[in-house]
PDB file of C-alpha atoms in Angstrom:
ATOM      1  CA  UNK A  24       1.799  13.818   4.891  1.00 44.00           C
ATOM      2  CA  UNK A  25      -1.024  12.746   2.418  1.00 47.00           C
ATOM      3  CA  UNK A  26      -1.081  10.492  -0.598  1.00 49.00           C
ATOM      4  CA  UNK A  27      -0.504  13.162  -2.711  1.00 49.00           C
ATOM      5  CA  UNK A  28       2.416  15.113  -1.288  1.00 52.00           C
ATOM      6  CA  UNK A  29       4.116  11.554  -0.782  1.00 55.00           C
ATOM      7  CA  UNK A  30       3.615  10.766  -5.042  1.00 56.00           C
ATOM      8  CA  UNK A  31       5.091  14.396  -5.509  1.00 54.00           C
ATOM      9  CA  UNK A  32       8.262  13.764  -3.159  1.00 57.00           C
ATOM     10  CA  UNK A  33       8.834  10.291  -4.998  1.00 59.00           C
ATOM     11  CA  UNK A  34       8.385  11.453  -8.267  1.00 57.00           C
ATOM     12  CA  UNK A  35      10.675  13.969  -7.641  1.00 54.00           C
ATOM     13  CA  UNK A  36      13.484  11.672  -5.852  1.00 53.00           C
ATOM     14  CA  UNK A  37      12.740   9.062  -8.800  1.00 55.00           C
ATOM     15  CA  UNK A  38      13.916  12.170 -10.961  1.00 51.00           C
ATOM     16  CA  UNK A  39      16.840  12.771  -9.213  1.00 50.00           C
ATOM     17  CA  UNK A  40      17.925   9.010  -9.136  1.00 50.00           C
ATOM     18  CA  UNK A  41      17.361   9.441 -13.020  1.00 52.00           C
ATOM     19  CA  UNK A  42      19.883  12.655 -13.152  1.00 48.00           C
ATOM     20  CA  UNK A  43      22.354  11.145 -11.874  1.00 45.00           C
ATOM     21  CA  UNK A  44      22.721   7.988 -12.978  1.00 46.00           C
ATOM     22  CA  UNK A  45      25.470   8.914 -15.536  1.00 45.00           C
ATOM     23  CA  UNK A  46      27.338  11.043 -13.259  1.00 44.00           C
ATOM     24  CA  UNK A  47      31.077   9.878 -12.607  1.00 41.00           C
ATOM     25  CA  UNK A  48      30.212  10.882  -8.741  1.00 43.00           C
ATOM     26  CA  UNK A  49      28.081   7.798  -7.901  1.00 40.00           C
ATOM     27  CA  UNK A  50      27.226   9.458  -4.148  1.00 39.00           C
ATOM     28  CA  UNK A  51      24.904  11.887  -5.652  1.00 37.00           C
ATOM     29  CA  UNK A  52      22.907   8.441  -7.546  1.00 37.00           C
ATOM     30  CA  UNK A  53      23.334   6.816  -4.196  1.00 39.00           C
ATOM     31  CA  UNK A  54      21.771   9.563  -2.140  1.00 39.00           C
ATOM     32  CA  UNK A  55      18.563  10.011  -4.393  1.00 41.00           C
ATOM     33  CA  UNK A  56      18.106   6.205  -4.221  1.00 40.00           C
ATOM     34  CA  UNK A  57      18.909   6.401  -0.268  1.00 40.00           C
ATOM     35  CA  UNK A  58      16.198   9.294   0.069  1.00 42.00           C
ATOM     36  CA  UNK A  59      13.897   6.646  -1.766  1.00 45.00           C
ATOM     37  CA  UNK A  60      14.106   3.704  -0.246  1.00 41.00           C
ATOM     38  CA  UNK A  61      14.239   5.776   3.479  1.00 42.00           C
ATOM     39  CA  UNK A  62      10.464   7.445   2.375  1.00 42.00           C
ATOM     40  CA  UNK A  63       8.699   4.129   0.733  1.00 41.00           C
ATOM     41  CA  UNK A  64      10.572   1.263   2.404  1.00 38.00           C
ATOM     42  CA  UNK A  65      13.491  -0.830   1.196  1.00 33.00           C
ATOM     43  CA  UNK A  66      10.294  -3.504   0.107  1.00 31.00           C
ATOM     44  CA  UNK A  67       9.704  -0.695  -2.751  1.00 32.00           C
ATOM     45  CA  UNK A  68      11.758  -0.761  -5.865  1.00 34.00           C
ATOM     46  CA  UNK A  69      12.619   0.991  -9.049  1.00 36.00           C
ATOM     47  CA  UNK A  70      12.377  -0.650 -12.385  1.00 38.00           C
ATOM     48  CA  UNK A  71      14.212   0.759 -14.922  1.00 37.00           C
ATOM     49  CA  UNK A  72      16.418   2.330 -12.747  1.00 34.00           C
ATOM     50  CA  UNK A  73      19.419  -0.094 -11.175  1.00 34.00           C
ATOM     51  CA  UNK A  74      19.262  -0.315  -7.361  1.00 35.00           C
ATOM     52  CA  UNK A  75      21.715   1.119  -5.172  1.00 35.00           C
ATOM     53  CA  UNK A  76      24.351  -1.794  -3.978  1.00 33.00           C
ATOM     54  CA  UNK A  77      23.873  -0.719  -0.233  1.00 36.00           C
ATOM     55  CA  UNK A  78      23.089  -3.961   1.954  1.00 39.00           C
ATOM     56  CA  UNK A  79      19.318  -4.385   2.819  1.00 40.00           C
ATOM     57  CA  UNK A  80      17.387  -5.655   5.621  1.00 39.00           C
ATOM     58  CA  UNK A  81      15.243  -9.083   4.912  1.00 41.00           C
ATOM     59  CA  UNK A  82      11.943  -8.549   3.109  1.00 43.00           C
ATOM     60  CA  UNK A  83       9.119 -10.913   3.209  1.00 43.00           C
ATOM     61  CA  UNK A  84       8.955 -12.985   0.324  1.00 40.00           C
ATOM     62  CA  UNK A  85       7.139 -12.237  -3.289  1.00 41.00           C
ATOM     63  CA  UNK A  86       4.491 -13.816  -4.693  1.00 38.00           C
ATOM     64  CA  UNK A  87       2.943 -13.890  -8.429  1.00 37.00           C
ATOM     65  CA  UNK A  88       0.901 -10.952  -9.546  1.00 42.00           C
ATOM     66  CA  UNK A  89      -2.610 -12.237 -10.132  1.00 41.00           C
ATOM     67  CA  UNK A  90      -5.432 -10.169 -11.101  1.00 48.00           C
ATOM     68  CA  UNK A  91      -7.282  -9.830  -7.456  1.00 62.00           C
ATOM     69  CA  UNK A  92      -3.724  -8.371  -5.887  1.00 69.00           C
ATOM     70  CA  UNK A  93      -2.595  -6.628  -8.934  1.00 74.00           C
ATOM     71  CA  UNK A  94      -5.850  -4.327  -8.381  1.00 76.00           C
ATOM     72  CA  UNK A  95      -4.744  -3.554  -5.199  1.00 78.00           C
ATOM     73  CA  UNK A  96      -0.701  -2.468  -6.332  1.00 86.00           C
ATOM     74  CA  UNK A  97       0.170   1.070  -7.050  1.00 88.00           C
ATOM     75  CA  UNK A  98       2.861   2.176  -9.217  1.00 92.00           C
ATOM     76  CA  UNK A  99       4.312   5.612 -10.971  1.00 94.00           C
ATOM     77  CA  UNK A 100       5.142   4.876 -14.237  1.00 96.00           C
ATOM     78  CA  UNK A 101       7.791   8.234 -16.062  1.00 95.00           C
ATOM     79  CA  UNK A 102       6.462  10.401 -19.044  1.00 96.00           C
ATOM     80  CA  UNK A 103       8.765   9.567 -21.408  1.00 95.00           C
ATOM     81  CA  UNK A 104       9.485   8.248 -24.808  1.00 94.00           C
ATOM     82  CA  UNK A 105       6.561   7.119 -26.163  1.00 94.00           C
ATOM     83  CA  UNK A 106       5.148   7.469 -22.989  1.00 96.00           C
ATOM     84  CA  UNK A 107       4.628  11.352 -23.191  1.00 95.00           C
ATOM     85  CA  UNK A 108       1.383  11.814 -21.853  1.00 97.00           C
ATOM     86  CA  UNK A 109      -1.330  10.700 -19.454  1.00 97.00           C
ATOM     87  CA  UNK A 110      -3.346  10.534 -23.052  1.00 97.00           C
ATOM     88  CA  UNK A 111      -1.162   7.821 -24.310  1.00 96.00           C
ATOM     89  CA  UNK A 112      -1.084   5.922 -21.122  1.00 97.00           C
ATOM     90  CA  UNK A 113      -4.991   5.876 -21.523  1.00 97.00           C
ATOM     91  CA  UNK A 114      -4.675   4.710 -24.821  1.00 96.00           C
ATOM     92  CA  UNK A 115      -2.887   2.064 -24.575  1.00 96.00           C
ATOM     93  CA  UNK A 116      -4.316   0.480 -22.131  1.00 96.00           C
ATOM     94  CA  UNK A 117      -8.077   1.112 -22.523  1.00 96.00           C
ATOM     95  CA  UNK A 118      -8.597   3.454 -19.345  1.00 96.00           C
ATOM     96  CA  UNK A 119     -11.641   5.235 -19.589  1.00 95.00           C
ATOM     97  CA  UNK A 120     -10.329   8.294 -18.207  1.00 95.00           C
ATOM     98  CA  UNK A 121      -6.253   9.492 -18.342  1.00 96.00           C
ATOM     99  CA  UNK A 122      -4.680   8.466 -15.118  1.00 96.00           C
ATOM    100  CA  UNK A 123      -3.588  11.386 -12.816  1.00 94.00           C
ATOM    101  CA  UNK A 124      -0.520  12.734 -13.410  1.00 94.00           C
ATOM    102  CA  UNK A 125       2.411  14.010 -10.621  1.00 91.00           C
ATOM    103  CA  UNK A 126       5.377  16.189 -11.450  1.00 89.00           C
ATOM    104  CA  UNK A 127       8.553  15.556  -9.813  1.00 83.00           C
ATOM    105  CA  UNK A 128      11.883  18.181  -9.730  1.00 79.00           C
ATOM    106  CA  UNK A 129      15.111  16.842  -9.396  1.00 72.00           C
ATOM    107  CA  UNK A 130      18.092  18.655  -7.483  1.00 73.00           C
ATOM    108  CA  UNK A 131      19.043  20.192 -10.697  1.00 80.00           C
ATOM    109  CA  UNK A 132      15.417  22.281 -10.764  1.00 81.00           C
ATOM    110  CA  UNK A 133      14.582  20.241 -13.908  1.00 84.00           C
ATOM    111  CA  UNK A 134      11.542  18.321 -14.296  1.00 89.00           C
ATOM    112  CA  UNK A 135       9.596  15.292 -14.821  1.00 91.00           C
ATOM    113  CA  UNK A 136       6.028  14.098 -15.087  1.00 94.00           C
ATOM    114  CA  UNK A 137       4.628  10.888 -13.592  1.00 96.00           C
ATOM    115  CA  UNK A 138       1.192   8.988 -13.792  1.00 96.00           C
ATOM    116  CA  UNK A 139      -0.132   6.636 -11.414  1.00 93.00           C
ATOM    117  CA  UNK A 140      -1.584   3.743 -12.328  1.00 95.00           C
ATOM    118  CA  UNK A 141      -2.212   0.106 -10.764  1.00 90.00           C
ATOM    119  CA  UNK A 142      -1.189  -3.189 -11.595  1.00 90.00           C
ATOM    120  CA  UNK A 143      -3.634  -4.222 -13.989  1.00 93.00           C
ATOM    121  CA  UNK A 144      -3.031  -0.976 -15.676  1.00 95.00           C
ATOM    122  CA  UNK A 145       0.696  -1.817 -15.910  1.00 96.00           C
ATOM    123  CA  UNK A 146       0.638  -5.615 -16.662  1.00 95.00           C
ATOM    124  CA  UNK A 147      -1.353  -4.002 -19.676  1.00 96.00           C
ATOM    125  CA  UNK A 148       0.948  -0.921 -20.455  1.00 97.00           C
ATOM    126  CA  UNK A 149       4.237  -3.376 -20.802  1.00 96.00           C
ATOM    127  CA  UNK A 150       2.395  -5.821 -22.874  1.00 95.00           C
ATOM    128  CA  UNK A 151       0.914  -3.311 -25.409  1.00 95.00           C
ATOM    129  CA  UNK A 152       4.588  -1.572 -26.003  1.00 95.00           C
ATOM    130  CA  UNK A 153       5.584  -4.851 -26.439  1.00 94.00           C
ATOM    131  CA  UNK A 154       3.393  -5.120 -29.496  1.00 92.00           C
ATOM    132  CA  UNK A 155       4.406  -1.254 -30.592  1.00 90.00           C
ATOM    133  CA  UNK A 156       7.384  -0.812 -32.762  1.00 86.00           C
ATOM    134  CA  UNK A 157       7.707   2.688 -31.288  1.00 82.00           C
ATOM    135  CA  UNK A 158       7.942   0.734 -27.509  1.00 82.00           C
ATOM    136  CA  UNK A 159       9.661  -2.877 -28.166  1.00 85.00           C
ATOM    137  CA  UNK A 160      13.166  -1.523 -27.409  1.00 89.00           C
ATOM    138  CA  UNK A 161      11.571   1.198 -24.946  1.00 94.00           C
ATOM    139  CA  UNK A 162      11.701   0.026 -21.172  1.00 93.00           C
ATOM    140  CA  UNK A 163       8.993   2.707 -19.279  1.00 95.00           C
ATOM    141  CA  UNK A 164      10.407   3.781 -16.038  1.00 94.00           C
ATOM    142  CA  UNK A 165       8.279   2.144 -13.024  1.00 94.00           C
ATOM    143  CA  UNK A 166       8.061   2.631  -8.993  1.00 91.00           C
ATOM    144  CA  UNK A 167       5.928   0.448  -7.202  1.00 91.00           C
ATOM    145  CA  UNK A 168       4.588   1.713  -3.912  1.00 89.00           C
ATOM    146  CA  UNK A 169       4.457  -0.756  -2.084  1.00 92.00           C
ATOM    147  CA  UNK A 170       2.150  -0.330   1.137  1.00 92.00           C
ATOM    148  CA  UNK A 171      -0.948  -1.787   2.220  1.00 95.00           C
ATOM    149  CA  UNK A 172      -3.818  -0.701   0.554  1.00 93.00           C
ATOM    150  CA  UNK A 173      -6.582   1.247   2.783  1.00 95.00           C
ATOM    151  CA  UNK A 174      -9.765   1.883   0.658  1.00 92.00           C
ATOM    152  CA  UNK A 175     -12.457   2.293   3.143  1.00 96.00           C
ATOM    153  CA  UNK A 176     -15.910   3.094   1.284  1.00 93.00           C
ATOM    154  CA  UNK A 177     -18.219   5.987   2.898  1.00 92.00           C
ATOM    155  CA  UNK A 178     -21.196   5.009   1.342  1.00 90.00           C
ATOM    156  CA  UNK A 179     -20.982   0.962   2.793  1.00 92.00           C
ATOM    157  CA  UNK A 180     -19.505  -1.090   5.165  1.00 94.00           C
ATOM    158  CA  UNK A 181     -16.851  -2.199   2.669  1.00 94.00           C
ATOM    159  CA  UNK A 182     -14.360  -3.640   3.336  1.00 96.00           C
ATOM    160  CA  UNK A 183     -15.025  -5.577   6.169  1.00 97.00           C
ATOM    161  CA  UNK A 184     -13.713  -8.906   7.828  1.00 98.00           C
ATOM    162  CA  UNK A 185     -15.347 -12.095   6.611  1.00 96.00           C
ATOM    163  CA  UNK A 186     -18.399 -10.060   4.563  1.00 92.00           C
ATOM    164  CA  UNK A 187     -18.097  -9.551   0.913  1.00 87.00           C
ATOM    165  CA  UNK A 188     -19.982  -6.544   0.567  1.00 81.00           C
ATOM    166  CA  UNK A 189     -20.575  -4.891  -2.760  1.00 73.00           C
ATOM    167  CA  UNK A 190     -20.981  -1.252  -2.477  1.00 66.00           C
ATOM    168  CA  UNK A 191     -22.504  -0.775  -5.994  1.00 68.00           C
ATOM    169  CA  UNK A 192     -25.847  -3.212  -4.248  1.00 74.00           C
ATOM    170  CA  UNK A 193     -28.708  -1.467  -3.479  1.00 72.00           C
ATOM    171  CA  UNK A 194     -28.956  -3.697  -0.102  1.00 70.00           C
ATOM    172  CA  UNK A 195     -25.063  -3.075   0.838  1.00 71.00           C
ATOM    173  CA  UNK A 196     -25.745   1.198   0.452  1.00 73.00           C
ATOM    174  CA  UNK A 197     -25.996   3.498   3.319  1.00 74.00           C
ATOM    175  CA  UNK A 198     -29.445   3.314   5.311  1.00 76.00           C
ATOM    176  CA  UNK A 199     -29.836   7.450   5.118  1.00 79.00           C
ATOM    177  CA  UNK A 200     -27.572   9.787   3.139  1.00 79.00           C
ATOM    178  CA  UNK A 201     -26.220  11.217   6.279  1.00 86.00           C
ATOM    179  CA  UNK A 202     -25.268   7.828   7.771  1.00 90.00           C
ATOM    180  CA  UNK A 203     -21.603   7.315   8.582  1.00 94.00           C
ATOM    181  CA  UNK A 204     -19.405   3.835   8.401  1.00 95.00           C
ATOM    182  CA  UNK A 205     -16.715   3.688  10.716  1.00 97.00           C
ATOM    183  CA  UNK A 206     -13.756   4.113  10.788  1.00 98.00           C
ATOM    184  CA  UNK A 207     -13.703   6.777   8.347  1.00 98.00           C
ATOM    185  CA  UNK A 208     -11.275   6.402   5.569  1.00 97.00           C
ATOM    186  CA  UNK A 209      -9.241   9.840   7.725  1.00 97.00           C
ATOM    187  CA  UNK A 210     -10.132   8.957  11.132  1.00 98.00           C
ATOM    188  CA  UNK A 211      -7.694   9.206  13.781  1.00 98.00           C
ATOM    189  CA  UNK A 212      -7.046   8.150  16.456  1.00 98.00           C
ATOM    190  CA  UNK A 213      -7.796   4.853  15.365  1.00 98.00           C
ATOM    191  CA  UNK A 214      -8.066   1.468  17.034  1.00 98.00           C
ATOM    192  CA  UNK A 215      -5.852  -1.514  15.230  1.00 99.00           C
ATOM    193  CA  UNK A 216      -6.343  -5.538  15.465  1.00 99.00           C
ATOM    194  CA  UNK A 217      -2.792  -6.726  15.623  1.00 99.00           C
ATOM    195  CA  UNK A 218      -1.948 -10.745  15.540  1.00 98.00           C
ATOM    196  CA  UNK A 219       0.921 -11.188  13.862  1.00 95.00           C
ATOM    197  CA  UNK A 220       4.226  -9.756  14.165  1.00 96.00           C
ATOM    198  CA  UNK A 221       2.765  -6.209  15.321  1.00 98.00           C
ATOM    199  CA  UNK A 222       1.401  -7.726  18.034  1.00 98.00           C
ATOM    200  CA  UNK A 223       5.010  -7.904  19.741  1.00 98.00           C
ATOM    201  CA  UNK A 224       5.322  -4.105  21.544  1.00 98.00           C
ATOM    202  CA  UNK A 225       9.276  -4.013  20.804  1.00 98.00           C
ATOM    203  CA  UNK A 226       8.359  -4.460  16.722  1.00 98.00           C
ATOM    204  CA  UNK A 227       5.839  -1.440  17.252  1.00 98.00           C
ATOM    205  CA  UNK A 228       7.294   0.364  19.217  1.00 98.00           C
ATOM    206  CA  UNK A 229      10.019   0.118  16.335  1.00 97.00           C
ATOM    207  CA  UNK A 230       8.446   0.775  13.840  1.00 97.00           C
ATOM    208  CA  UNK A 231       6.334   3.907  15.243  1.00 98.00           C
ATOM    209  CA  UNK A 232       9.365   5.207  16.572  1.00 96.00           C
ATOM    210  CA  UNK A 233       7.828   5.634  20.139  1.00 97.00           C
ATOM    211  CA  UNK A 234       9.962   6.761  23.369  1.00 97.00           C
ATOM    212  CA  UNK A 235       8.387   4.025  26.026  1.00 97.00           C
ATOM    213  CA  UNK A 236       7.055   0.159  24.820  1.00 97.00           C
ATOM    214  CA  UNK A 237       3.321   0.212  23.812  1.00 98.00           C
ATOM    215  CA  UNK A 238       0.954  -1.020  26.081  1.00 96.00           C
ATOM    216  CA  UNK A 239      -1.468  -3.596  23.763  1.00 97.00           C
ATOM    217  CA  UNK A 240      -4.892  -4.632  25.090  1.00 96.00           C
ATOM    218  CA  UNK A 241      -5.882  -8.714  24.886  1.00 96.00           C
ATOM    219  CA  UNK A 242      -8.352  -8.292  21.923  1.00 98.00           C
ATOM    220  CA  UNK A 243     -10.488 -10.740  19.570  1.00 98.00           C
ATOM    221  CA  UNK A 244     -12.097 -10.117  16.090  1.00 98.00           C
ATOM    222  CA  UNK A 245     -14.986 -12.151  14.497  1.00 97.00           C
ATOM    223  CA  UNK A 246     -15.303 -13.407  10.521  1.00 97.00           C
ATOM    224  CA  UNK A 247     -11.277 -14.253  10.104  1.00 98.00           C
ATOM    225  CA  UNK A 248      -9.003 -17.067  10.384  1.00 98.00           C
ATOM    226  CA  UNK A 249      -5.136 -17.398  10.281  1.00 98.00           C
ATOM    227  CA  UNK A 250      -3.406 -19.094   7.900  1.00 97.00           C
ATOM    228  CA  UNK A 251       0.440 -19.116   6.975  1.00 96.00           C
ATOM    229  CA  UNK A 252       1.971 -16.700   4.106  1.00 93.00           C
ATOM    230  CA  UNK A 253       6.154 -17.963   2.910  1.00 88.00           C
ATOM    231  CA  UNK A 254       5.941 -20.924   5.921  1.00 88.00           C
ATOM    232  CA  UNK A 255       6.311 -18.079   8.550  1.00 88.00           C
ATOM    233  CA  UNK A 256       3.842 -14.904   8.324  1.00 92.00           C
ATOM    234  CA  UNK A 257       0.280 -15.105   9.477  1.00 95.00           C
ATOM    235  CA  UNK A 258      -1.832 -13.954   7.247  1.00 97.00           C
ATOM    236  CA  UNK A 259      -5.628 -13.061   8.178  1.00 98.00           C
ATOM    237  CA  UNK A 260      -8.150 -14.087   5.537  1.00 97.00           C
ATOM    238  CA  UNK A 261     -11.602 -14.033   5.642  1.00 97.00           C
ATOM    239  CA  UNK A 262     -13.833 -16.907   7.782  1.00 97.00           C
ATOM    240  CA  UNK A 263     -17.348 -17.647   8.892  1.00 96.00           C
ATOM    241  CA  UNK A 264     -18.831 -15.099  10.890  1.00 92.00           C
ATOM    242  CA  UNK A 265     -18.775 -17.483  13.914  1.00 93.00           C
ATOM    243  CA  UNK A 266     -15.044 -17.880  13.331  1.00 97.00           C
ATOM    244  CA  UNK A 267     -12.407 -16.461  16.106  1.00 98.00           C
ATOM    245  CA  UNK A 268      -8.842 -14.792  15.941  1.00 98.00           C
ATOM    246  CA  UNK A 269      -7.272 -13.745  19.288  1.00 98.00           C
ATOM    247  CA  UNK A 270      -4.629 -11.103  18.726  1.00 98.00           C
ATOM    248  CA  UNK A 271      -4.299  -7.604  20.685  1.00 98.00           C
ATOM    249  CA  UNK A 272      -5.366  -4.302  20.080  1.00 97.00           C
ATOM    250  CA  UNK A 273      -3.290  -0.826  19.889  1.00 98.00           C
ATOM    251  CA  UNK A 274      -5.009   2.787  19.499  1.00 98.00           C
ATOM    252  CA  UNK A 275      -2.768   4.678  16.120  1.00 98.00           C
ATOM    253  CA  UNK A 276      -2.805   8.235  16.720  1.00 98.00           C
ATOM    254  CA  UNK A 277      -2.236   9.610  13.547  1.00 98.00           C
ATOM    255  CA  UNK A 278      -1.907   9.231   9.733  1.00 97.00           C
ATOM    256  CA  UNK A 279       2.091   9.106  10.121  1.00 97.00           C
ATOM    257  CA  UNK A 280       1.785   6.325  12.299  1.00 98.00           C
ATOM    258  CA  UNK A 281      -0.733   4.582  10.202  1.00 98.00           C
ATOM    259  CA  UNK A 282       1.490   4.485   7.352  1.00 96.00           C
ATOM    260  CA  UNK A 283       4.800   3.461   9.097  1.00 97.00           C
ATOM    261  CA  UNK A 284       2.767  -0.054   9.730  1.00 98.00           C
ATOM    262  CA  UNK A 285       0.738   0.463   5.943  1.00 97.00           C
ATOM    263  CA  UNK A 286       4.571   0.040   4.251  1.00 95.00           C
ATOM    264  CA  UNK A 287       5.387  -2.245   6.752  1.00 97.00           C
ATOM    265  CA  UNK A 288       2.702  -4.454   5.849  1.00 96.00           C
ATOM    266  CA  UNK A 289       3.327  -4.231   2.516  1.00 94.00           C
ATOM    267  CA  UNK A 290       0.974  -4.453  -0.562  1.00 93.00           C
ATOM    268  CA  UNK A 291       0.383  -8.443  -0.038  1.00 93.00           C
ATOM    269  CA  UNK A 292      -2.352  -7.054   3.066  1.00 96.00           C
ATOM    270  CA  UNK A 293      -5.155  -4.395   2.511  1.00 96.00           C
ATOM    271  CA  UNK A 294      -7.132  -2.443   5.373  1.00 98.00           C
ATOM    272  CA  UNK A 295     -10.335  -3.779   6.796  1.00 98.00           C
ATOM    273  CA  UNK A 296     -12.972  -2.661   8.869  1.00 98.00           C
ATOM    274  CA  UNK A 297     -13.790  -4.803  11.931  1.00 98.00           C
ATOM    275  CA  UNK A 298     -15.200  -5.140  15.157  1.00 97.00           C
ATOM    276  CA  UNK A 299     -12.813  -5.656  18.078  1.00 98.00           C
ATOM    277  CA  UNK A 300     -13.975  -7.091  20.974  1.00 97.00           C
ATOM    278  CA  UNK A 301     -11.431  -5.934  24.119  1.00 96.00           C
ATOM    279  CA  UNK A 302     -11.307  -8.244  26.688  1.00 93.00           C
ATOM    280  CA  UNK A 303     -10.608  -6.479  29.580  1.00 87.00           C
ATOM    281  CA  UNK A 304     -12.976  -4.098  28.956  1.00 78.00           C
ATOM    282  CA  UNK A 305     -16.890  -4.673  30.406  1.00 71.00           C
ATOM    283  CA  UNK A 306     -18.671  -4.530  26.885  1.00 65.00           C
ATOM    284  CA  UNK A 307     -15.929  -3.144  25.073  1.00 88.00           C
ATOM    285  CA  UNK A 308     -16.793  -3.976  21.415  1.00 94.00           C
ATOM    286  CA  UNK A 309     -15.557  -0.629  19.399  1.00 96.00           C
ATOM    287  CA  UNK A 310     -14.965  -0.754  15.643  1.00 98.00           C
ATOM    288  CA  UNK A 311     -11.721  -0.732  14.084  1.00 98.00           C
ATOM    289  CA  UNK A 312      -9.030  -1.547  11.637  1.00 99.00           C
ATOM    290  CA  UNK A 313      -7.244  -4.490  10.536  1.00 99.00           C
ATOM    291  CA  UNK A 314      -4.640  -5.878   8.032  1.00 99.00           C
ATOM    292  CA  UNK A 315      -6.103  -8.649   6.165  1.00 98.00           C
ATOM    293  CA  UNK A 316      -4.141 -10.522   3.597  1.00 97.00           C
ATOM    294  CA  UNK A 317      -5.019 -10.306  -0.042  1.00 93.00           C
ATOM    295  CA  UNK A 318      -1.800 -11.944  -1.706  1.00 88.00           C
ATOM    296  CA  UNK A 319      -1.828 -15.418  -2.726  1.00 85.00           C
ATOM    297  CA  UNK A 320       0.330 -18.846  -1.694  1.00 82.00           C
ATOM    298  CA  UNK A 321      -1.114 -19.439   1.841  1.00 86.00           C
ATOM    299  CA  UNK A 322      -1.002 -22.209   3.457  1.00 80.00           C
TER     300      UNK A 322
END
């Protein structure tokens, strides 16, 4: 399932939460909300639409929205109100172009329209209503989705582990306009640099839903260190290119099994390239994937 068919399936369970909010039989609300949470996570949430009271597993903790993570956040934010179109959205906020729009149908065959738009984008949408008399008492219907961003450039190495590489640089651009940067933004099967709680083979095999425990390979990647996210999650960040992080290393076969460990992540880590070097393998550098931390409040 690709980005887009998994923005049309939550907008339209978002619009079936919305349907049946007023009914007198609650299960039909509580399914819609169920069918949520079970697609993007129980990390993911709805605001402006109340939560359903079922007990949830632990989630790692938040941290404040600054402007470097809030670029990497998605959200759908409802067509409604004074919120009609993709055209006001724009407006309001200064876009250059209208954000892309997503229509969801609810159970009842009715429908509604969604636009997706990042943090930034919606830190800016709330506080211009908020300065509308048309949208002070108007509270816009928003879904985060909240997985780890992957964003891999084909036209430069960005982003990689420990380089800050600008891909609008003449001196970060492709060599030849046939050249290729692996991974690909679609490849698969795909080599991953686990060290935190991935690296445990009963957690993935978990959370890929696999019949027999994952065999990981002893692994090290160059340019990152470790440091501590809410006293208790490691959290790669970027270090000298001499710098060292053991971990281990796991081959993801496809885009469903990507994203399991994307939502898992959460949006507080982002997708890097990076070069793993196995080390039970005779010259076994290869180039692949890791989750590098992009939140804030390490330690």
């Amino acid at each position: 399932m690709d980005l887009l068919d998994e923005l049309e399936n939550l907008a339209g369970l978002a619009h079936m939460a919305n349907q049946a909010e007023n009914n007198t039989d609650n299960q039909a609300y509580d399914l819609s909300i169920q069918r949520l949470e079970n697609l993007f996570q129980p990390s993911s949430y709805v605001q402006g639409i109340p939560q359903s009271t079922s007990p949830q597993p632990p989630t790692k903790p938040t941290t404040p929205q600054y402007p470097n993570h809030a670029s990497k956040t998605s959200y759908l934010v409802k067509l409604e109100g004074p919120l009609r179109t993709a055209s006001q959205i724009q407006h309001l906020t200064g876009l250059l172009h209208p954000p892309p729009t997503h229509q969801g149908v609810g159970e009842t065959g009715q429908t509604a329209h969604f636009c997706l738009i990042n943090g930034i984008t919606k830190n800016s949408l709330i506080s211009a209503l908020s300065h509308s008399e048309q949208g002070k008492a108007f509270k816009p219907t928003l879904i985060r989705i909240n997985r780890a961003q992957k964003d891999l450039s084909s036209c430069s190495a960005a982003p990689t582990l420990g380089l800050d590489i600008d891909p609008t640089r003449p001196q970060f651009r492709a060599p030849a306009p046939n050249h290729t940067y692996l991974p690909t933004q679609t490849q698969h099967p795909v080599w991953y640099f686990f060290y935190g709680t991935l690296a445990d083979p009963g957690t993935l095999r978990l959370k890929l839903s696999l019949s027999e425990q994952p065999v990981l390979s002893r692994a090290v990647v160059r340019g990152g260190v470790i440091r501590m996210w809410g006293g208790k999650y490691k959290a790669l960040i970027d270090g000298a290119e001499s710098a060292v992080v053991e971990g281990w290393a796991y081959e993801i076969m496809s885009e469903e099994e990507e994203d399991q460990l994307r939502y898992y992540e959460t949006d507080q880590y982002e997708v890097v390239r990076c070069e793993i070097d196995m080390m039970n393998w005779e010259g076994g550098r290869i180039k692949g994937l890791t989750f590098r931390f992009c939140g804030d409040g390490v330690d």
